[in-house]
Coordinates of C-alpha atoms and ligand atoms in Angstrom, one line a residue:
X1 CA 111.0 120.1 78.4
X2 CA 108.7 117.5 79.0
X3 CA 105.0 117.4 78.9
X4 CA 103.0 118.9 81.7
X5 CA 101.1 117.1 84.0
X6 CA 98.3 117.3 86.5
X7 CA 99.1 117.4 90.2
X8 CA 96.3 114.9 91.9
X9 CA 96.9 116.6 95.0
X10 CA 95.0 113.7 97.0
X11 CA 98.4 111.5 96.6
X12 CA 99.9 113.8 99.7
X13 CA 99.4 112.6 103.2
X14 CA 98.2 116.3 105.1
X15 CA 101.4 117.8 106.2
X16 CA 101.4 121.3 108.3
X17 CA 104.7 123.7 107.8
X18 CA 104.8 127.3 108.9
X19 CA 107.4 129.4 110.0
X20 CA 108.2 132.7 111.8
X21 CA 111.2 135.3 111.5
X22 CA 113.6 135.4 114.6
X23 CA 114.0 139.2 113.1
X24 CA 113.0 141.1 116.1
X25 CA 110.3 140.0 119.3
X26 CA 106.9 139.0 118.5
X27 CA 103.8 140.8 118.6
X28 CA 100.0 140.4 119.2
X29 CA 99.6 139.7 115.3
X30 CA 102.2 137.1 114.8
X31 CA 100.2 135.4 118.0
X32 CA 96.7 135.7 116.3
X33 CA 97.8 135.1 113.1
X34 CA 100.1 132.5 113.4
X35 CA 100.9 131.2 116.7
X36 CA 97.7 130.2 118.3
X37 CA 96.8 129.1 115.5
X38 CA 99.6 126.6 114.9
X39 CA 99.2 125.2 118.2
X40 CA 94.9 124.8 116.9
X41 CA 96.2 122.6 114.2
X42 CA 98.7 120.7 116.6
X43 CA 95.6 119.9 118.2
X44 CA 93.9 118.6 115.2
X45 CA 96.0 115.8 115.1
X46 CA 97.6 116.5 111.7
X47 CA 101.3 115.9 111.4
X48 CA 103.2 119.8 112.2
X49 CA 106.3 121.1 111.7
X50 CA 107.4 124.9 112.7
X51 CA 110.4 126.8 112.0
X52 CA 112.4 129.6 113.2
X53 CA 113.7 131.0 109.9
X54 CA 116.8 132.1 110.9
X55 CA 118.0 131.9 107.2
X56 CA 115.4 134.5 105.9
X57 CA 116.4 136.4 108.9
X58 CA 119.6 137.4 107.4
X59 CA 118.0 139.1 104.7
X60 CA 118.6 142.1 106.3
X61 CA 121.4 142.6 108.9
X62 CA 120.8 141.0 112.1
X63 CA 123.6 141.2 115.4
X64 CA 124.4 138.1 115.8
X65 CA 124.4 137.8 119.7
X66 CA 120.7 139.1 119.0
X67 CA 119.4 136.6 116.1
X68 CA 120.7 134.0 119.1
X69 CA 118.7 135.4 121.5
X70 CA 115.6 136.1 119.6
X71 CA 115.3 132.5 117.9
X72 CA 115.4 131.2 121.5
X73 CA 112.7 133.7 122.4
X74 CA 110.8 132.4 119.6
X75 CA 110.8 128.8 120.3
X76 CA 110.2 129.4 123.8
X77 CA 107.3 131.2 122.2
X78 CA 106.0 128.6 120.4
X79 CA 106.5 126.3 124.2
X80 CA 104.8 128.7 125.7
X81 CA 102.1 129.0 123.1
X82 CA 101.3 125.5 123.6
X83 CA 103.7 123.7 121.1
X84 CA 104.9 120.5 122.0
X85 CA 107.7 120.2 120.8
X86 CA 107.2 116.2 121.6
X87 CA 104.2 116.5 119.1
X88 CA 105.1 118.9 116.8
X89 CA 108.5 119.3 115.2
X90 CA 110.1 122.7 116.5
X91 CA 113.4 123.7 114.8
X92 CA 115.9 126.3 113.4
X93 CA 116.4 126.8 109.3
X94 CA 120.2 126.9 109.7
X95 CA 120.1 123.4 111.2
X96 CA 118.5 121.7 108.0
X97 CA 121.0 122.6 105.1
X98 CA 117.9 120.9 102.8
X99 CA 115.9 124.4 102.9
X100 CA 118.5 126.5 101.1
X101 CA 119.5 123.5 99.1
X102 CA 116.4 123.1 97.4
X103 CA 116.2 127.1 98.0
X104 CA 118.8 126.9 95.3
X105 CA 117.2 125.0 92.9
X106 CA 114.0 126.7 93.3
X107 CA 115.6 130.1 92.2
X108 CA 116.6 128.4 89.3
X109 CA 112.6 127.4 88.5
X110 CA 111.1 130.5 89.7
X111 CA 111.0 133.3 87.0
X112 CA 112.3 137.1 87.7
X113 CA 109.0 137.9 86.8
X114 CA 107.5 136.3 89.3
X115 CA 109.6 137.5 91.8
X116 CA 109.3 141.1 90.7
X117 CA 106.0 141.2 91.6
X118 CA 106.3 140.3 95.1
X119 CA 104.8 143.2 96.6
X120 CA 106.3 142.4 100.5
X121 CA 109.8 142.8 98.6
X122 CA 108.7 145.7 97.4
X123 CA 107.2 147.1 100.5
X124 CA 110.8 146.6 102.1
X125 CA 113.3 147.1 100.0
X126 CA 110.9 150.5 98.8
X127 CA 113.3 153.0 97.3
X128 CA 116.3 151.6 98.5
X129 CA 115.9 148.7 96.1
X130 CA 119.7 149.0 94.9
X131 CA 121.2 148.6 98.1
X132 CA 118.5 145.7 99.6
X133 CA 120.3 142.0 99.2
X134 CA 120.1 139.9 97.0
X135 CA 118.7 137.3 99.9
X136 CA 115.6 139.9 100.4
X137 CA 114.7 139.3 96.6
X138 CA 115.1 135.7 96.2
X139 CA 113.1 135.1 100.2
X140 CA 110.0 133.8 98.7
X141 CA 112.2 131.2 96.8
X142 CA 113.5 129.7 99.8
X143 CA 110.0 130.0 101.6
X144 CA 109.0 127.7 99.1
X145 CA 112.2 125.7 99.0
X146 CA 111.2 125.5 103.8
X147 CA 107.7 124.3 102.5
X148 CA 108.5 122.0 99.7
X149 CA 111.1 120.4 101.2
X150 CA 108.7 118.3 103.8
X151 CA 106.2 118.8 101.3
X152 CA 103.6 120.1 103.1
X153 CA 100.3 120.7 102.1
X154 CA 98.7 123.2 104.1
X155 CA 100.4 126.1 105.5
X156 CA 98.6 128.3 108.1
X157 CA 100.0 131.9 108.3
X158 CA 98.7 135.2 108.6
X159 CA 97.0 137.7 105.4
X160 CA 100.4 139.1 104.6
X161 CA 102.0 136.2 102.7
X162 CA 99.5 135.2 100.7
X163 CA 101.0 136.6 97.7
X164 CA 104.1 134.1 99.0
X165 CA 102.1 131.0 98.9
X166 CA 100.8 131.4 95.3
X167 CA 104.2 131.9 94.3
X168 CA 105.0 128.2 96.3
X169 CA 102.1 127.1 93.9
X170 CA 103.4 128.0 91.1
X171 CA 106.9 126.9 91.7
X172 CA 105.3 123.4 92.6
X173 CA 103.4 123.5 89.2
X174 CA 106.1 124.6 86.9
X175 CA 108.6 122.1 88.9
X176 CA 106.1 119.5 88.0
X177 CA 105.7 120.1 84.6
X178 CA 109.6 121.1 84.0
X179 CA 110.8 117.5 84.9
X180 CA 107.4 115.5 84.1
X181 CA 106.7 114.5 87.3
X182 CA 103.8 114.8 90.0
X183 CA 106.3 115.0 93.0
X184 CA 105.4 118.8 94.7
X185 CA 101.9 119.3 96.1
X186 CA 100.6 122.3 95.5
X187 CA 100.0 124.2 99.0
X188 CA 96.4 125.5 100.7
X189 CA 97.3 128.6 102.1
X190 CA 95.3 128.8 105.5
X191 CA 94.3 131.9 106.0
X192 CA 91.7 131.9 108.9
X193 CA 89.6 133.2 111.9
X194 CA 89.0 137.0 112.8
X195 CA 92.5 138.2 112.7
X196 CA 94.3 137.5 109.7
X197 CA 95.5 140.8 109.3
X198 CA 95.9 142.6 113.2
X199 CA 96.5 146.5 112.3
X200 CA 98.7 148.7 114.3
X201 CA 97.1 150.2 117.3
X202 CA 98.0 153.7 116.2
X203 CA 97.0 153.3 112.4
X204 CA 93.9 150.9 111.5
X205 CA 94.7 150.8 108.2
X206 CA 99.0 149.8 108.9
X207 CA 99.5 146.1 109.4
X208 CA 100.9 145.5 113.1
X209 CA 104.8 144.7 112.9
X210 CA 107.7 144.4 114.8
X211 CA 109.4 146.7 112.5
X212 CA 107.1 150.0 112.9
X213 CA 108.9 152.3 114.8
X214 CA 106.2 153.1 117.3
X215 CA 106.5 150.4 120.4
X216 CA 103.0 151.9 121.1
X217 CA 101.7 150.6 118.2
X218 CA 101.9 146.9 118.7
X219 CA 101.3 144.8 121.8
X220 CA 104.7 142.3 122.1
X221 CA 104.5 139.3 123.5
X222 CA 107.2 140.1 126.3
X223 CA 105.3 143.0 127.1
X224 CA 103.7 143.1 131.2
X225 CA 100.0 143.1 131.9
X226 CA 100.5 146.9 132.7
X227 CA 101.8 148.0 129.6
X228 CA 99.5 145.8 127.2
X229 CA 96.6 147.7 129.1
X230 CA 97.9 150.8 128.7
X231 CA 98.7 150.1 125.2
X232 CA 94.9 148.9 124.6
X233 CA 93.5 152.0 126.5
X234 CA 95.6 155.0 124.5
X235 CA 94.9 152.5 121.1
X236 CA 93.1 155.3 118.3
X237 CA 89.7 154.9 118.1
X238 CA 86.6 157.0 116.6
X239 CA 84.2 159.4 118.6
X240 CA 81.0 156.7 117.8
X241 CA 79.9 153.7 120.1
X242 CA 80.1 150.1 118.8
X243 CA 77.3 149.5 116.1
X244 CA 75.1 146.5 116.3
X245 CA 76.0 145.5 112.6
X246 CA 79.6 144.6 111.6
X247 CA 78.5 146.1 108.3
X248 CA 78.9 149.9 110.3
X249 CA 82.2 149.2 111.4
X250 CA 82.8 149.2 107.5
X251 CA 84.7 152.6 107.4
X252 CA 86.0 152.5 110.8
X253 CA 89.3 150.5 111.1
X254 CA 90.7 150.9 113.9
X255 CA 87.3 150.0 115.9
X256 CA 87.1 146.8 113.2
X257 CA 90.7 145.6 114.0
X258 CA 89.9 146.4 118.0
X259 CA 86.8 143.8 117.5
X260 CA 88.8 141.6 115.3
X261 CA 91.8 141.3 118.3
X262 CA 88.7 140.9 120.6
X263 CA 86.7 138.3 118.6
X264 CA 90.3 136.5 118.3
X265 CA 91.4 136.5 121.7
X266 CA 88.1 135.4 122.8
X267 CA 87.6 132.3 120.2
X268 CA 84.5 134.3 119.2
X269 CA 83.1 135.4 115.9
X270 CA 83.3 139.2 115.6
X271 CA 79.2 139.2 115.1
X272 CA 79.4 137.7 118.7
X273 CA 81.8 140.6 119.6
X274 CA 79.2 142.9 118.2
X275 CA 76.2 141.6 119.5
X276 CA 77.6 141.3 123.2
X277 CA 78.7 145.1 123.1
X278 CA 76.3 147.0 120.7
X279 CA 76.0 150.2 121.7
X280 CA 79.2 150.0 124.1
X281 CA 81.7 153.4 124.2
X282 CA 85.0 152.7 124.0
X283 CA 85.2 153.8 127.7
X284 CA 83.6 150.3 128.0
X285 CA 84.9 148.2 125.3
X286 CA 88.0 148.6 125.7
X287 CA 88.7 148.4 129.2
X288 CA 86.7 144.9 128.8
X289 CA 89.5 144.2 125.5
X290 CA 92.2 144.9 128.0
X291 CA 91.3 142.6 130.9
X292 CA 91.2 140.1 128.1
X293 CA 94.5 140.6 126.5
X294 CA 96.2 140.6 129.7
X295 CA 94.2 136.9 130.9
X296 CA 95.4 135.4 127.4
X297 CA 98.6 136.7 127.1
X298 CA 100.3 137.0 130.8
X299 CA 100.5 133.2 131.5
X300 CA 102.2 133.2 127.8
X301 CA 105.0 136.0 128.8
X302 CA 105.5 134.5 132.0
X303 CA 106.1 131.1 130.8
X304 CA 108.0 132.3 128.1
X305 CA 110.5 134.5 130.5
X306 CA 110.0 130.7 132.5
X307 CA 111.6 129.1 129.6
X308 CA 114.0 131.7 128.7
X309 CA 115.8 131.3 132.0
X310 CA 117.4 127.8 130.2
X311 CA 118.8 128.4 127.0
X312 CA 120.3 125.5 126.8
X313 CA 117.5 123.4 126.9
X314 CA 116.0 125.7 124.1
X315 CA 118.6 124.9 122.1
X316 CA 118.4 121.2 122.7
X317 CA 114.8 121.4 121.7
X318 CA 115.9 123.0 118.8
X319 CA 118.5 120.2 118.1
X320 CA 116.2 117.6 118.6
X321 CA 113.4 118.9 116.7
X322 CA 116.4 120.0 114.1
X323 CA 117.4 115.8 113.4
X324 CA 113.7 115.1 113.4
X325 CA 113.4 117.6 110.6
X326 CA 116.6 116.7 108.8
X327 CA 115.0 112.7 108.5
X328 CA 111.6 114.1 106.6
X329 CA 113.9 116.7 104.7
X330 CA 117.0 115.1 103.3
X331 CA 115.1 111.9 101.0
X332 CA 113.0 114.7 99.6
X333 CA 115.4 116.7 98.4
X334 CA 117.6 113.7 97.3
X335 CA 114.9 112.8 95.1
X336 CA 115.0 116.4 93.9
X337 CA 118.7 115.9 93.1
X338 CA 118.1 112.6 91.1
X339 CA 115.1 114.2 88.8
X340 CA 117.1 117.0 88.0
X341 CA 119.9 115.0 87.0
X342 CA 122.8 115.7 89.3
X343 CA 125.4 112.7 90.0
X344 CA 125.2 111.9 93.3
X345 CA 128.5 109.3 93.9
X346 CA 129.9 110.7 97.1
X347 CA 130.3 107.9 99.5
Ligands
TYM401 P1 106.8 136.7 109.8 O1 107.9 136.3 110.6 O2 106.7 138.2 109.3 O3 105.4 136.5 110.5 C1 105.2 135.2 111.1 C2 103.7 134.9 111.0 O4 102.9 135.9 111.6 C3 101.9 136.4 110.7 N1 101.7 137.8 111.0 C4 100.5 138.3 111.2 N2 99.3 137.8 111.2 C5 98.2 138.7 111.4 N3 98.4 140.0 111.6 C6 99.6 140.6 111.7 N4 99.8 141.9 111.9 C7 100.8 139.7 111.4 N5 102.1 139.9 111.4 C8 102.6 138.7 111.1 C9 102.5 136.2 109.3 O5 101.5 136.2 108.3 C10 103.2 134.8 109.5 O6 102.3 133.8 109.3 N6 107.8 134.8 105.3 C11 107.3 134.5 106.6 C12 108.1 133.4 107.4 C13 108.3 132.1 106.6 C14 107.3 131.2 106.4 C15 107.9 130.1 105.6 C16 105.9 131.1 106.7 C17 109.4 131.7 106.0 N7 109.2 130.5 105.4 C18 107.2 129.0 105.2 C19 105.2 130.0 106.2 C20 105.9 128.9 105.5 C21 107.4 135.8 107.5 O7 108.2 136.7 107.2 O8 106.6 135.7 108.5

């Protein structure tokens, strides 16, 4: 093995990737925590790619006349968002064979230690872990292998894949060191603003996801003004007004993530949130939250449905962002093949 090196990480240009599961429709928390924030760093001015990962989709069964459907409804997310897909690079996995390519190579660096301590694997495979695919253990490989392969440097995504990242991190090191080279960066997770982690509207201490089996629980994206209010309104909350600290929302979850979603929707700092509606009942605050969901996110469904009405021009998008991708992708991972040592004669 050769000798490790040090990674000077300011020898990579600032790269965005991030990327979102086609797996089922989108919710409130994939908006804050990812979305609207993608579109943020768009605006920034730093180079960004996104991706519907249609290949980490398949960990788990997906119908596929509905994995079609729901990577368009994605993308025309992301459009509706605010992604440009003119200024940002908006594509499907499947169309860029480099992720699972390097995916491969990368599940030959990471260790099954590493893997095993994945805690989202082992959240969703639970005590079916026999009978999960092999795809669901190996995921964070290939989410390394989607990162790596443009290699990116920062990655904005919500609390939950943290725990992914640092394995990126350390697959970038030990790649590094393995084959003596400084050639992966080594990611910044970013992890930001007041809702990194939006909680379920029926259970403050459950992460909000598409795959709870309450509808009630999360706010979708395709969801009409009328049901997002009524959603907010029958949310649980506590007996107690709003404090006028953020410190005595401390044991009170499901009024924190309501103040969170608030603070988020608003571009506010939950203090703000607090200091504006100290006091307030949730006969008040809520109401208030509700009126603000529905301004943010109608003009988003509606464009969305908009866009949805031409799935063929999705998929061009798609396409085009796809060959844009494939240009970044495909010297990288040629480089990978040449390090590691694999002929490469085919003319
Ligand atoms: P996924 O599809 O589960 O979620 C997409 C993004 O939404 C964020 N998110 C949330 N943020 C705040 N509160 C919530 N309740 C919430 N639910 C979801 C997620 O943190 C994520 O940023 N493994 C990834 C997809 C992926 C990826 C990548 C991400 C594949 N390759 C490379 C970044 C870079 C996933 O399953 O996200």
């Amino acid at each position: 093995m050769a000798e490790p090196v040090q990674t000077p990480q300011a020898s990579f240009p600032p790269r965005i990737f991030s990327g979102i599961q086609p797996s089922g429709g989108l919710t409130l928390g994939n908006y804050l925590g990812a979305l609207k924030r993608f579109v943020e760093k768009q605006e920034e001015g730093i180079e960004t790619i996104y991706c519907m990962v249609d290949m980490h989709a398949i960990t788990v069964w997906q119908d596929p006349e509905k994995l079609r459907q729901q990577t368009r409804e994605g993308a025309a997310a992301f459009i509706a968002a605010g992604i440009d897909p003119a200024r940002s690079i908006l594509f499907n996995q499947s169309q860029v064979t480099a992720h699972v390519e390097l995916g491969w190579i990368f599940n030959c660096i990471a260790r099954m230690g590493w893997m095993s301590r994945m805690t989202q694997f082992k959240d969703k495979a639970g005590k079916n872990s026999e009978n999960v695919s092999l795809g669901l253990f190996a995921y964070p490989s290939l989410m390394a292998a989607d990162i790596l392969t443009y290699k990116a440097t920062h990655v904005p995504v919500g609390e939950d894949q943290k725990q992914h990242l640092e394995l990126c991190r350390d697959i970038a090191i030990k790649f590094n060191n393995d084959y003596g080279v400084n050639f992966f960066p080594v990611v910044e997770p970013v992890i930001e603003g007041a809702a990194t982690r939006v909680m379920s509207l029926r259970d403050g201490t459950k992460k909000m996801s598409k795959s709870d089996p309450s509808d009630q629980s999360r706010i979708n994206l395709t969801d009409d003004a009328d049901t997002i209010a009524k959603k907010i309104r029958k949310a649980k909350t506590d007996p107690e007004p709003l404090p006028d600290t953020l410190d005595g929302l401390k044991d009170r979850p499901e009024a924190r993530n309501l103040v969170n979603i608030y603070a988020a929707l608003a571009g506010h700092t939950p203090e703000q949130v607090i200091c504006d509606y100290a006091g307030a009942q949730f006969g008040t605050f809520k109401p208030a939250l509700a009126d603000l969901a529905v301004a943010k996110l109608e003009p988003i469904t509606l464009e969305m449905n908009r866009l949805m009405q031409d799935p063929a021009e999705i998929d061009r998008i798609l396409g085009e962002g796809a060959a844009r991708a494939d240009a970044i992708a495909r010297p990288i991972v040629d480089q990978v093949y040449d390090i590691i040592g694999m002929i490469r004669s085919r003319r």
